[in-house]
Coordinates of C-alpha atoms and ligand atoms in Angstrom, one line a residue:
X1 CA 14.0 -22.8 -5.9
X2 CA 13.4 -25.7 -8.2
X3 CA 13.9 -25.8 -11.9
X4 CA 13.3 -29.1 -13.9
X5 CA 15.3 -31.3 -11.3
X6 CA 14.0 -30.8 -7.8
X7 CA 16.3 -28.7 -5.5
X8 CA 16.1 -29.3 -1.8
X9 CA 12.6 -28.2 -0.7
X10 CA 12.2 -25.3 1.7
X11 CA 9.8 -27.4 3.6
X12 CA 10.3 -31.0 4.0
X13 CA 8.0 -33.0 2.0
X14 CA 5.1 -34.4 3.8
X15 CA 5.6 -32.3 6.9
X16 CA 2.5 -30.3 7.7
X17 CA 3.3 -26.6 7.9
X18 CA 1.1 -23.8 8.7
X19 CA 2.2 -21.5 5.9
X20 CA 2.8 -18.0 7.2
X21 CA 0.6 -16.8 4.4
X22 CA -2.3 -17.8 6.6
X23 CA -1.8 -14.8 8.7
X24 CA -1.5 -12.5 5.7
X25 CA -5.3 -12.2 5.3
X26 CA -7.7 -10.1 7.2
X27 CA -8.1 -12.5 10.0
X28 CA -10.7 -14.5 8.0
X29 CA -10.0 -18.3 8.1
X30 CA -12.2 -19.9 5.6
X31 CA -11.3 -23.3 6.5
X32 CA -14.0 -23.3 9.1
X33 CA -16.7 -22.4 6.6
X34 CA -16.3 -25.6 4.5
X35 CA -15.8 -29.1 5.0
X36 CA -12.7 -28.6 3.0
X37 CA -11.2 -28.3 6.4
X38 CA -10.0 -31.7 6.4
X39 CA -8.5 -31.7 2.9
X40 CA -5.1 -30.4 2.4
X41 CA -4.6 -27.6 -0.1
X42 CA -1.8 -26.5 -2.3
X43 CA -2.0 -23.1 -3.9
X44 CA 0.0 -22.8 -7.1
X45 CA 0.6 -19.1 -7.9
X46 CA 1.6 -18.5 -11.6
X47 CA 4.0 -15.5 -11.9
X48 CA 6.2 -16.5 -14.8
X49 CA 4.7 -14.3 -17.4
X50 CA 6.9 -11.5 -18.8
X51 CA 4.6 -8.5 -18.5
X52 CA 5.9 -6.7 -21.4
X53 CA 2.8 -4.3 -21.7
X54 CA 3.6 -2.7 -18.4
X55 CA 6.6 -1.1 -20.2
X56 CA 8.5 -1.4 -16.9
X57 CA 11.9 -2.3 -15.5
X58 CA 10.0 -3.9 -12.5
X59 CA 8.4 -7.3 -13.0
X60 CA 4.6 -6.9 -13.6
X61 CA 3.6 -8.9 -10.5
X62 CA 5.6 -6.5 -8.2
X63 CA 3.7 -3.5 -9.2
X64 CA 1.7 -2.4 -6.3
X65 CA -1.9 -2.0 -5.5
X66 CA -3.0 -0.2 -2.3
X67 CA 0.5 -0.4 -0.9
X68 CA 1.5 -4.1 -1.7
X69 CA 2.5 -6.0 -4.6
X70 CA 0.1 -8.0 -6.7
X71 CA 1.9 -11.1 -5.8
X72 CA 1.5 -10.4 -2.1
X73 CA -2.2 -9.8 -2.6
X74 CA -2.7 -13.1 -4.2
X75 CA -0.6 -15.0 -1.7
X76 CA -2.7 -13.4 1.1
X77 CA -5.9 -14.4 -0.6
X78 CA -5.1 -18.0 -1.1
X79 CA -3.7 -18.2 2.4
X80 CA -7.0 -16.9 3.8
X81 CA -8.8 -19.3 1.7
X82 CA -7.0 -22.1 3.6
X83 CA -4.0 -23.0 1.5
X84 CA -1.6 -25.3 3.6
X85 CA 1.2 -24.8 1.3
X86 CA 2.2 -22.3 -1.4
X87 CA 4.0 -23.0 -4.7
X88 CA 5.0 -20.0 -6.7
X89 CA 6.1 -20.4 -10.3
X90 CA 8.4 -17.8 -11.6
X91 CA 10.4 -17.5 -14.9
X92 CA 14.2 -17.7 -15.2
X93 CA 16.2 -14.8 -13.9
X94 CA 13.3 -13.4 -11.8
X95 CA 15.3 -12.7 -8.6
X96 CA 13.2 -9.8 -7.6
X97 CA 9.9 -11.8 -7.7
X98 CA 11.7 -14.6 -5.8
X99 CA 12.9 -12.0 -3.2
X100 CA 9.4 -10.7 -2.8
X101 CA 7.9 -14.3 -2.6
X102 CA 10.3 -15.1 0.2
X103 CA 9.7 -12.0 2.1
X104 CA 5.9 -12.4 2.0
X105 CA 5.7 -16.1 2.3
X106 CA 9.0 -17.5 3.6
X107 CA 7.9 -21.2 3.7
X108 CA 6.5 -21.1 0.0
X109 CA 8.2 -23.3 -2.4
X110 CA 9.4 -21.6 -5.6
X111 CA 9.6 -23.3 -8.9
X112 CA 11.1 -22.1 -12.1
X113 CA 9.3 -22.6 -15.5
X114 CA 12.3 -22.7 -17.8
X115 CA 10.3 -21.4 -20.8
X116 CA 6.8 -19.7 -21.2
X117 CA 5.2 -22.6 -22.8
X118 CA 1.7 -21.8 -21.4
X119 CA -0.3 -21.9 -18.2
X120 CA -0.7 -25.7 -18.0
X121 CA 3.1 -26.0 -18.4
X122 CA 3.6 -23.4 -15.7
X123 CA 1.4 -25.4 -13.2
X124 CA 3.5 -28.5 -14.0
X125 CA 6.6 -26.7 -13.0
X126 CA 5.4 -27.5 -9.4
X127 CA 4.8 -31.2 -10.4
X128 CA 7.0 -32.5 -7.5
X129 CA 4.4 -31.3 -5.0
X130 CA 1.3 -31.5 -6.9
X131 CA 0.5 -35.1 -5.8
X132 CA 1.0 -34.3 -2.1
X133 CA -2.3 -32.5 -1.8
X134 CA -6.1 -33.1 -1.9
X135 CA -6.9 -29.8 -3.5
X136 CA -4.9 -27.8 -5.9
X137 CA -5.8 -24.1 -6.4
X138 CA -4.3 -22.4 -9.4
X139 CA -4.1 -18.7 -9.0
X140 CA -2.6 -16.0 -11.5
X141 CA -0.3 -13.5 -9.7
X142 CA -1.6 -10.9 -12.2
X143 CA -5.2 -11.3 -11.2
X144 CA -4.9 -9.7 -7.9
X145 CA -8.5 -8.9 -6.8
X146 CA -9.9 -12.4 -6.4
X147 CA -11.5 -12.6 -2.9
X148 CA -10.5 -15.5 -0.5
X149 CA -14.2 -16.3 -0.6
X150 CA -14.0 -17.1 -4.3
X151 CA -10.9 -19.4 -3.9
X152 CA -12.8 -21.1 -1.0
X153 CA -15.8 -21.7 -3.3
X154 CA -13.6 -23.2 -6.0
X155 CA -12.3 -25.5 -3.3
X156 CA -15.7 -26.2 -2.0
X157 CA -16.7 -27.5 -5.4
X158 CA -14.1 -30.1 -5.4
X159 CA -16.3 -31.9 -2.9
X160 CA -18.4 -33.0 -5.8
X161 CA -16.2 -32.5 -8.9
X162 CA -12.6 -33.2 -9.9
X163 CA -12.2 -29.7 -11.5
X164 CA -13.8 -26.3 -10.8
X165 CA -13.3 -23.5 -13.1
X166 CA -14.0 -19.7 -12.5
X167 CA -16.3 -18.2 -15.0
X168 CA -17.5 -14.6 -15.5
X169 CA -19.8 -12.6 -17.7
X170 CA -17.5 -10.2 -19.6
X171 CA -18.7 -6.8 -20.8
X172 CA -16.3 -7.2 -23.7
X173 CA -15.2 -10.9 -24.0
X174 CA -12.6 -10.4 -26.7
X175 CA -9.2 -11.9 -25.6
X176 CA -10.6 -14.1 -22.9
X177 CA -11.1 -18.0 -23.2
X178 CA -14.8 -18.8 -23.6
X179 CA -16.9 -21.5 -21.6
X180 CA -18.4 -23.8 -24.1
X181 CA -21.4 -25.7 -23.0
X182 CA -23.0 -28.7 -24.7
X183 CA -26.4 -29.8 -23.4
X184 CA -26.0 -27.7 -20.3
X185 CA -22.7 -29.3 -19.4
X186 CA -19.3 -27.5 -19.6
X187 CA -17.6 -29.2 -22.5
X188 CA -14.6 -27.2 -23.1
X189 CA -12.8 -23.8 -22.7
X190 CA -11.7 -22.3 -25.9
X191 CA -9.1 -19.6 -26.1
X192 CA -9.9 -16.5 -28.0
X193 CA -7.5 -17.2 -30.8
X194 CA -9.0 -20.6 -31.3
X195 CA -12.7 -19.6 -31.3
X196 CA -15.1 -20.6 -34.1
X197 CA -17.2 -17.7 -35.6
X198 CA -20.3 -18.4 -33.6
X199 CA -18.4 -19.1 -30.4
X200 CA -17.2 -15.4 -30.4
X201 CA -20.5 -14.3 -29.2
X202 CA -20.2 -16.2 -26.0
X203 CA -19.9 -13.7 -23.0
X204 CA -19.3 -16.3 -20.4
X205 CA -15.5 -16.3 -20.0
X206 CA -12.8 -18.1 -18.1
X207 CA -11.1 -16.1 -15.4
X208 CA -8.2 -18.5 -15.7
X209 CA -7.8 -19.6 -12.2
X210 CA -9.2 -23.0 -11.1
X211 CA -9.2 -25.8 -8.5
X212 CA -8.2 -29.3 -9.4
X213 CA -8.3 -32.5 -7.2
X214 CA -4.9 -33.5 -6.5
X215 CA -5.6 -37.1 -7.4
X216 CA -6.3 -36.2 -11.0
X217 CA -4.0 -33.0 -11.3
X218 CA -0.8 -34.4 -12.9
X219 CA -2.5 -36.9 -15.2
X220 CA -5.0 -34.4 -16.6
X221 CA -2.3 -31.7 -17.0
X222 CA 0.1 -34.0 -18.6
X223 CA -2.6 -34.9 -21.2
X224 CA -2.9 -31.5 -22.4
X225 CA -1.4 -30.9 -25.8
X226 CA -0.4 -27.7 -27.7
X227 CA -2.1 -28.1 -31.0
X228 CA -3.7 -24.6 -30.8
X229 CA -3.2 -21.2 -32.4
X230 CA -0.5 -20.2 -29.9
X231 CA 1.2 -23.6 -29.7
X232 CA 1.1 -23.3 -25.9
X233 CA -0.1 -25.8 -23.3
X234 CA -3.3 -24.2 -22.3
X235 CA -4.5 -24.7 -18.5
X236 CA -7.9 -24.1 -19.8
X237 CA -7.6 -27.3 -21.9
X238 CA -7.9 -29.3 -18.8
X239 CA -11.7 -29.1 -19.2
X240 CA -11.8 -30.7 -22.5
X241 CA -9.4 -33.5 -21.3
X242 CA -11.5 -34.1 -18.3
X243 CA -14.7 -34.1 -20.4
X244 CA -13.2 -36.9 -22.7
X245 CA -12.3 -38.9 -19.6
X246 CA -15.9 -38.5 -18.2
X247 CA -14.6 -36.4 -15.3
X248 CA -17.0 -33.8 -14.1
X249 CA -16.2 -30.0 -14.2
X250 CA -18.0 -27.5 -11.9
X251 CA -18.3 -23.8 -12.8
X252 CA -18.0 -21.2 -10.1
X253 CA -18.9 -17.6 -11.1
X254 CA -17.4 -14.2 -9.9
X255 CA -18.2 -10.7 -10.8
X256 CA -16.0 -9.5 -13.6
X257 CA -14.2 -6.7 -11.5
X258 CA -13.0 -9.5 -9.2
X259 CA -11.2 -11.3 -12.0
X260 CA -9.6 -8.3 -13.6
X261 CA -6.1 -9.4 -14.9
X262 CA -3.4 -6.7 -15.0
X263 CA -1.4 -6.5 -18.2
X264 CA -0.9 -2.7 -18.6
X265 CA -0.9 0.4 -16.6
X266 CA -4.5 1.1 -17.5
X267 CA -5.7 -2.1 -16.0
X268 CA -3.4 -1.4 -13.0
X269 CA -5.3 1.9 -12.4
X270 CA -8.6 0.3 -12.9
X271 CA -7.7 -2.5 -10.3
X272 CA -6.6 0.3 -7.9
X273 CA -9.8 1.9 -8.0
X274 CA -11.8 -1.3 -7.6
X275 CA -9.6 -2.1 -4.5
X276 CA -9.9 1.4 -3.0
X277 CA -13.6 1.3 -3.3
X278 CA -13.6 -2.1 -1.5
X279 CA -11.3 -0.8 1.2
X280 CA -13.4 2.2 1.9
X281 CA -16.4 0.4 1.9
X282 CA -15.1 -2.0 4.6
X283 CA -13.9 1.0 6.5
X284 CA -17.3 2.7 6.4
X285 CA -18.9 -0.5 7.4
X286 CA -16.6 -0.4 10.6
X287 CA -17.7 3.0 11.5
X288 CA -15.4 5.5 9.6
X289 CA -16.8 8.7 8.0
X290 CA -15.1 9.9 4.9
X291 CA -16.4 13.3 3.8
X292 CA -15.3 12.4 0.3
X293 CA -14.3 8.7 -0.1
X294 CA -13.2 8.9 -3.6
X295 CA -10.4 11.6 -2.5
X296 CA -8.9 9.5 0.1
X297 CA -6.2 6.8 -0.7
X298 CA -6.0 3.8 1.6
X299 CA -3.5 0.9 2.0
X300 CA -4.5 -2.7 2.1
X301 CA -3.8 -2.7 5.8
X302 CA -5.0 0.7 7.0
X303 CA -6.8 0.0 10.3
X304 CA -9.4 2.3 11.8
X305 CA -11.2 2.5 15.1
X306 CA -14.8 3.6 15.2
X307 CA -16.0 7.2 14.6
X308 CA -12.8 8.1 12.8
X309 CA -13.5 11.1 10.5
X310 CA -11.5 11.7 7.3
X311 CA -11.4 14.8 5.4
X312 CA -10.7 14.8 1.6
X313 CA -7.3 14.4 0.0
X314 CA -5.6 12.2 2.6
X315 CA -3.1 9.5 1.8
X316 CA -2.6 6.5 3.8
X317 CA 0.5 4.6 3.0
X318 CA 1.1 1.1 4.4
X319 CA 0.9 0.3 8.1
X320 CA -1.2 3.1 9.5
X321 CA -3.5 2.6 12.4
X322 CA -6.1 5.2 13.5
X323 CA -7.7 5.1 16.9
X324 CA -11.4 5.7 17.8
X325 CA -12.6 9.1 17.2
X326 CA -9.6 10.6 15.6
X327 CA -9.9 13.2 12.9
X328 CA -7.5 13.2 9.9
X329 CA -7.9 16.6 8.3
X330 CA -7.5 17.3 4.7
X331 CA -4.1 17.0 2.6
X332 CA -2.5 14.8 5.1
X333 CA -0.1 12.1 4.3
X334 CA 0.5 9.3 6.7
X335 CA 2.7 6.0 6.5
X336 CA 3.8 3.6 9.1
X337 CA 2.2 5.7 11.8
X338 CA -0.2 5.2 14.8
X339 CA -2.8 7.8 15.6
X340 CA -4.2 7.6 19.2
X341 CA -7.9 7.9 20.0
X342 CA -9.3 11.4 19.7
X343 CA -6.2 12.8 18.0
X344 CA -6.4 15.5 15.3
X345 CA -4.1 15.3 12.5
X346 CA -3.7 18.1 9.8
X347 CA -4.7 19.7 7.7
X348 CA -1.4 19.5 5.8
X349 CA 0.3 17.2 8.3
X350 CA 2.9 14.5 7.6
X351 CA 3.2 11.3 9.6
X352 CA 6.2 9.2 8.7
X353 CA 7.1 5.7 9.8
X354 CA 7.4 5.3 13.4
X355 CA 5.2 8.3 14.4
X356 CA 3.2 7.1 17.3
X357 CA 0.6 9.7 18.6
X358 CA -0.9 9.1 21.8
X359 CA -4.6 10.0 23.0
X360 CA -5.8 13.4 21.9
X361 CA -2.6 14.6 20.4
X362 CA -3.0 17.4 18.0
X363 CA -0.8 17.7 14.9
X364 CA -1.4 20.8 12.9
X365 CA -0.5 22.2 9.6
X366 CA 2.9 21.8 8.1
X367 CA 4.1 19.5 10.9
X368 CA 6.1 16.4 10.2
X369 CA 6.6 13.5 12.7
X370 CA 9.0 10.8 12.2
X371 CA 10.1 7.8 14.5
X372 CA 8.7 9.8 17.5
X373 CA 6.3 8.9 20.3
X374 CA 4.2 11.6 21.5
X375 CA 2.3 11.3 24.8
X376 CA -1.2 12.1 25.5
X377 CA -2.5 15.5 24.7
X378 CA 1.0 16.7 23.1
X379 CA 0.2 19.6 20.8
X380 CA 2.4 20.6 17.8
X381 CA 0.0 22.7 15.8
X382 CA 2.2 24.6 13.3
X383 CA 5.3 24.1 11.2
X384 CA 7.3 21.8 13.4
X385 CA 9.6 18.8 12.8
X386 CA 9.7 16.2 15.4
X387 CA 12.1 13.3 14.4
X388 CA 13.7 10.5 16.5
X389 CA 12.1 11.8 19.6
X390 CA 9.8 11.1 22.7
X391 CA 7.7 13.9 23.8
X392 CA 6.1 13.5 27.2
X393 CA 2.3 13.9 27.8
X394 CA 0.8 17.4 27.7
X395 CA 3.9 19.1 26.2
X396 CA 3.3 22.0 23.8
X397 CA 5.6 22.2 20.8
X398 CA 5.6 25.8 19.4
X399 CA 5.4 26.8 15.8
X400 CA 8.7 26.3 13.9
X401 CA 10.3 24.1 16.6
X402 CA 12.8 21.6 15.2
X403 CA 14.5 18.5 16.6
X404 CA 18.0 18.5 14.9
X405 CA 18.3 14.8 14.7
X406 CA 21.1 14.2 12.1
X407 CA 24.6 15.5 11.7
X408 CA 24.9 14.3 8.2
X409 CA 26.0 10.8 9.2
X410 CA 24.2 9.6 12.4
X411 CA 20.6 10.2 13.7
X412 CA 20.4 11.2 17.4
X413 CA 17.4 11.1 19.8
X414 CA 15.6 13.9 21.6
X415 CA 13.9 13.2 24.7
X416 CA 11.3 15.7 26.1
X417 CA 9.5 15.2 29.4
X418 CA 5.9 15.8 30.3
X419 CA 4.4 19.1 30.4
X420 CA 7.3 21.0 28.7
X421 CA 6.7 24.3 26.9
X422 CA 8.9 24.3 23.7
X423 CA 9.0 27.8 22.5
X424 CA 8.6 29.0 18.8
X425 CA 11.4 28.3 16.7
X426 CA 13.4 26.5 19.2
X427 CA 16.0 24.1 17.8
X428 CA 16.7 21.0 19.9
X429 CA 20.1 19.7 18.9
X430 CA 20.1 16.0 19.5
X431 CA 21.2 14.0 21.5
X432 CA 19.5 16.2 24.2
X433 CA 17.1 15.8 27.0
X434 CA 14.6 18.2 28.4
X435 CA 13.2 17.7 31.9
X436 CA 9.5 17.5 32.6
X437 CA 7.9 20.9 33.1
X438 CA 10.9 22.9 31.6
X439 CA 10.4 26.1 29.6
X440 CA 12.4 26.6 26.3
X441 CA 12.4 30.1 25.4
X442 CA 11.6 30.9 21.8
X443 CA 14.3 30.9 19.4
X444 CA 16.7 28.9 21.5
X445 CA 19.2 26.5 20.2
X446 CA 19.4 23.9 22.8
X447 CA 22.6 21.8 22.7
X448 CA 22.8 20.7 26.4
X449 CA 20.3 18.9 28.6
X450 CA 17.7 21.0 30.5
X451 CA 16.8 20.2 34.1
X452 CA 13.1 19.6 35.0
X453 CA 11.1 22.9 35.6
X454 CA 13.9 25.0 34.5
X455 CA 13.7 28.1 32.1
X456 CA 16.3 27.8 29.2
X457 CA 17.3 30.8 27.2
X458 CA 19.8 29.8 24.6
X459 CA 19.9 32.7 22.2
X460 CA 21.8 36.0 22.0
X461 CA 20.6 38.6 24.6
X462 CA 18.8 41.4 22.9
X463 CA 20.8 44.7 22.3
X464 CA 19.3 48.0 21.7
X465 CA 21.2 50.9 20.4
X466 CA 18.9 54.0 20.6
X467 CA 18.7 56.2 17.4
X468 CA 21.4 54.0 15.7
X469 CA 19.1 53.5 12.8
X470 CA 18.3 57.2 12.4
X471 CA 22.0 58.1 12.5
X472 CA 22.8 55.3 9.9
X473 CA 20.3 56.8 7.5
X474 CA 21.3 60.4 7.9
X475 CA 24.9 59.3 7.1
X476 CA 23.9 57.7 3.9
X477 CA 21.9 60.6 2.8
X478 CA 25.0 63.0 3.0
X479 CA 27.0 60.8 0.7
Ligands
UD1_501 C1 -5.7 -17.0 -19.4 C2 -6.6 -18.2 -19.8 C3 -7.8 -17.5 -20.5 C4 -8.5 -16.7 -19.6 C5 -7.5 -15.5 -19.1 C6 -8.2 -14.6 -18.0 C7 -5.2 -19.9 -20.4 C8 -4.5 -20.5 -21.5 N1 -5.9 -18.9 -20.8 O1 -5.3 -16.2 -20.6 O2 -8.9 -18.7 -20.8 O3 -9.6 -16.1 -20.2 O4 -6.3 -16.1 -18.6 O5 -7.5 -13.5 -17.9 O6 -5.0 -20.4 -19.2 N2 1.9 -17.7 -17.0 C9 3.0 -18.4 -16.6 N3 3.7 -19.2 -17.5 C10 3.3 -19.3 -18.9 C11 2.2 -18.5 -19.2 C12 1.5 -17.7 -18.3 O7 3.5 -18.3 -15.4 O8 3.9 -20.0 -19.6 C13 1.2 -16.9 -16.0 C14 1.2 -15.5 -16.2 O9 2.4 -14.9 -15.4 C15 -0.2 -15.0 -15.6 C16 -1.0 -16.1 -15.8 O10 -0.1 -17.3 -16.0 O11 0.0 -14.8 -14.3 C17 -1.9 -16.1 -17.0 O12 -1.2 -15.9 -18.2 P1 -1.7 -15.0 -19.4 O13 -0.7 -15.2 -20.5 O14 -2.0 -13.6 -18.8 O15 -2.9 -15.7 -19.9 P2 -4.1 -15.1 -20.7 O16 -3.7 -15.1 -22.2 O17 -4.5 -13.8 -20.1
MG502 MG1 -3.7 -12.5 -18.6

């Protein structure tokens, strides 16, 4: 981390590094699309804001959308747009933000903006690296829906201009900086609080993020003053400064929903719904049927094969993969799970992290699977818990069967071979192994390993006492 004085860089200056963030995106490498390919790009991600309006213990940029933090969304987008290096600007004492930045982008450099003096000041916190790159992309960590293509367009505009700003038509421009044109040329961006009366009507607004040629960056940013209504160093003033120096500024435009900035929980929910619509649209394009797309929640990384069918009210947490032709029935909850081709999950099923279902597995109502691999054709159709287990192909797990995997301190594994019949309400007390083809009688509490093809009955033998009940009732009637 660097504050005012540079601390040791995480990446040796000058050494080319393929930032791991490049693999964070959806496999789309936009370098190839533009001749920006040869120019080296630094993305500066501003995350030093306080985010008070979230009313949260958690820093604003760590709130999640579709299963990952806003910060991670932005880092992924700039990575996909071809950033060679990332600089993340945080506020003082933002340890959690730093930890998330390191987790998502271990080679990113982190800079501390010591006081929130404005967006231009925030970019300058990364000054030690600003001059090392041809293109500087400035992104806001609280503006998480910007597409990699849009960042790539901003970079592309640097082929002919020293600065490219991102504009959008706002339905309600109040609060945003406005793009002020003179004789058809962008002359300045004026912040909302500094607008003249006539300028308030302008609906073309500044999205905030921009691209600046590295050769001009530091000089332009350092020329920005703070004589404005808020006494802050505005990044948006870079336009006016450039204009005065005869440096051209390009305007790239984006749809408003893409540049939605998150300041409060209402905006967080609005962004979630934009993202959900995007994710479902992408899934449908790749051959997924949703009976009611609005009632399914996806994560940023939910991966589907073709001809997957999803019923309403299904929740996909992060790291779920669903194979071709699988059906996820209503009211199921999946996270960190793999569903094999042709499998049927639900209704009312729960797949927890580490659940790996093979081809044509059936998981029915009120069945929970965790850290367990189920081979081809395994069926667990009702009311079962399979945790820390391996279940061989073709095994049938009866209603109410449970792996007893935990003794209050340690987790143990259950291994069930192929073609086993696990009777209703069996309790498999781990660690335990059931050989292939074995039969477990209903209600058994299995504490020892079972040989292949054996029948195990591990329950009390049935005792019948003829007329005992009748006699018992008669005795009570006498009293
Ligand atoms: C900014 C733009 C405005 C634009 C709007 C779009 C400026 C001066 N204004 O205003 O023209 O219409 O975005 O949403 O750029 N940050 C820091 N350090 C600071 C201040 C901010 O890191 O000292 C970070 C914040 O964490 C945030 C981003 O910069 O990620 C934007 O800051 P914010 O205060 O939200 O700017 P706006 O007032 O929304
Ligand atoms: Mg903002």
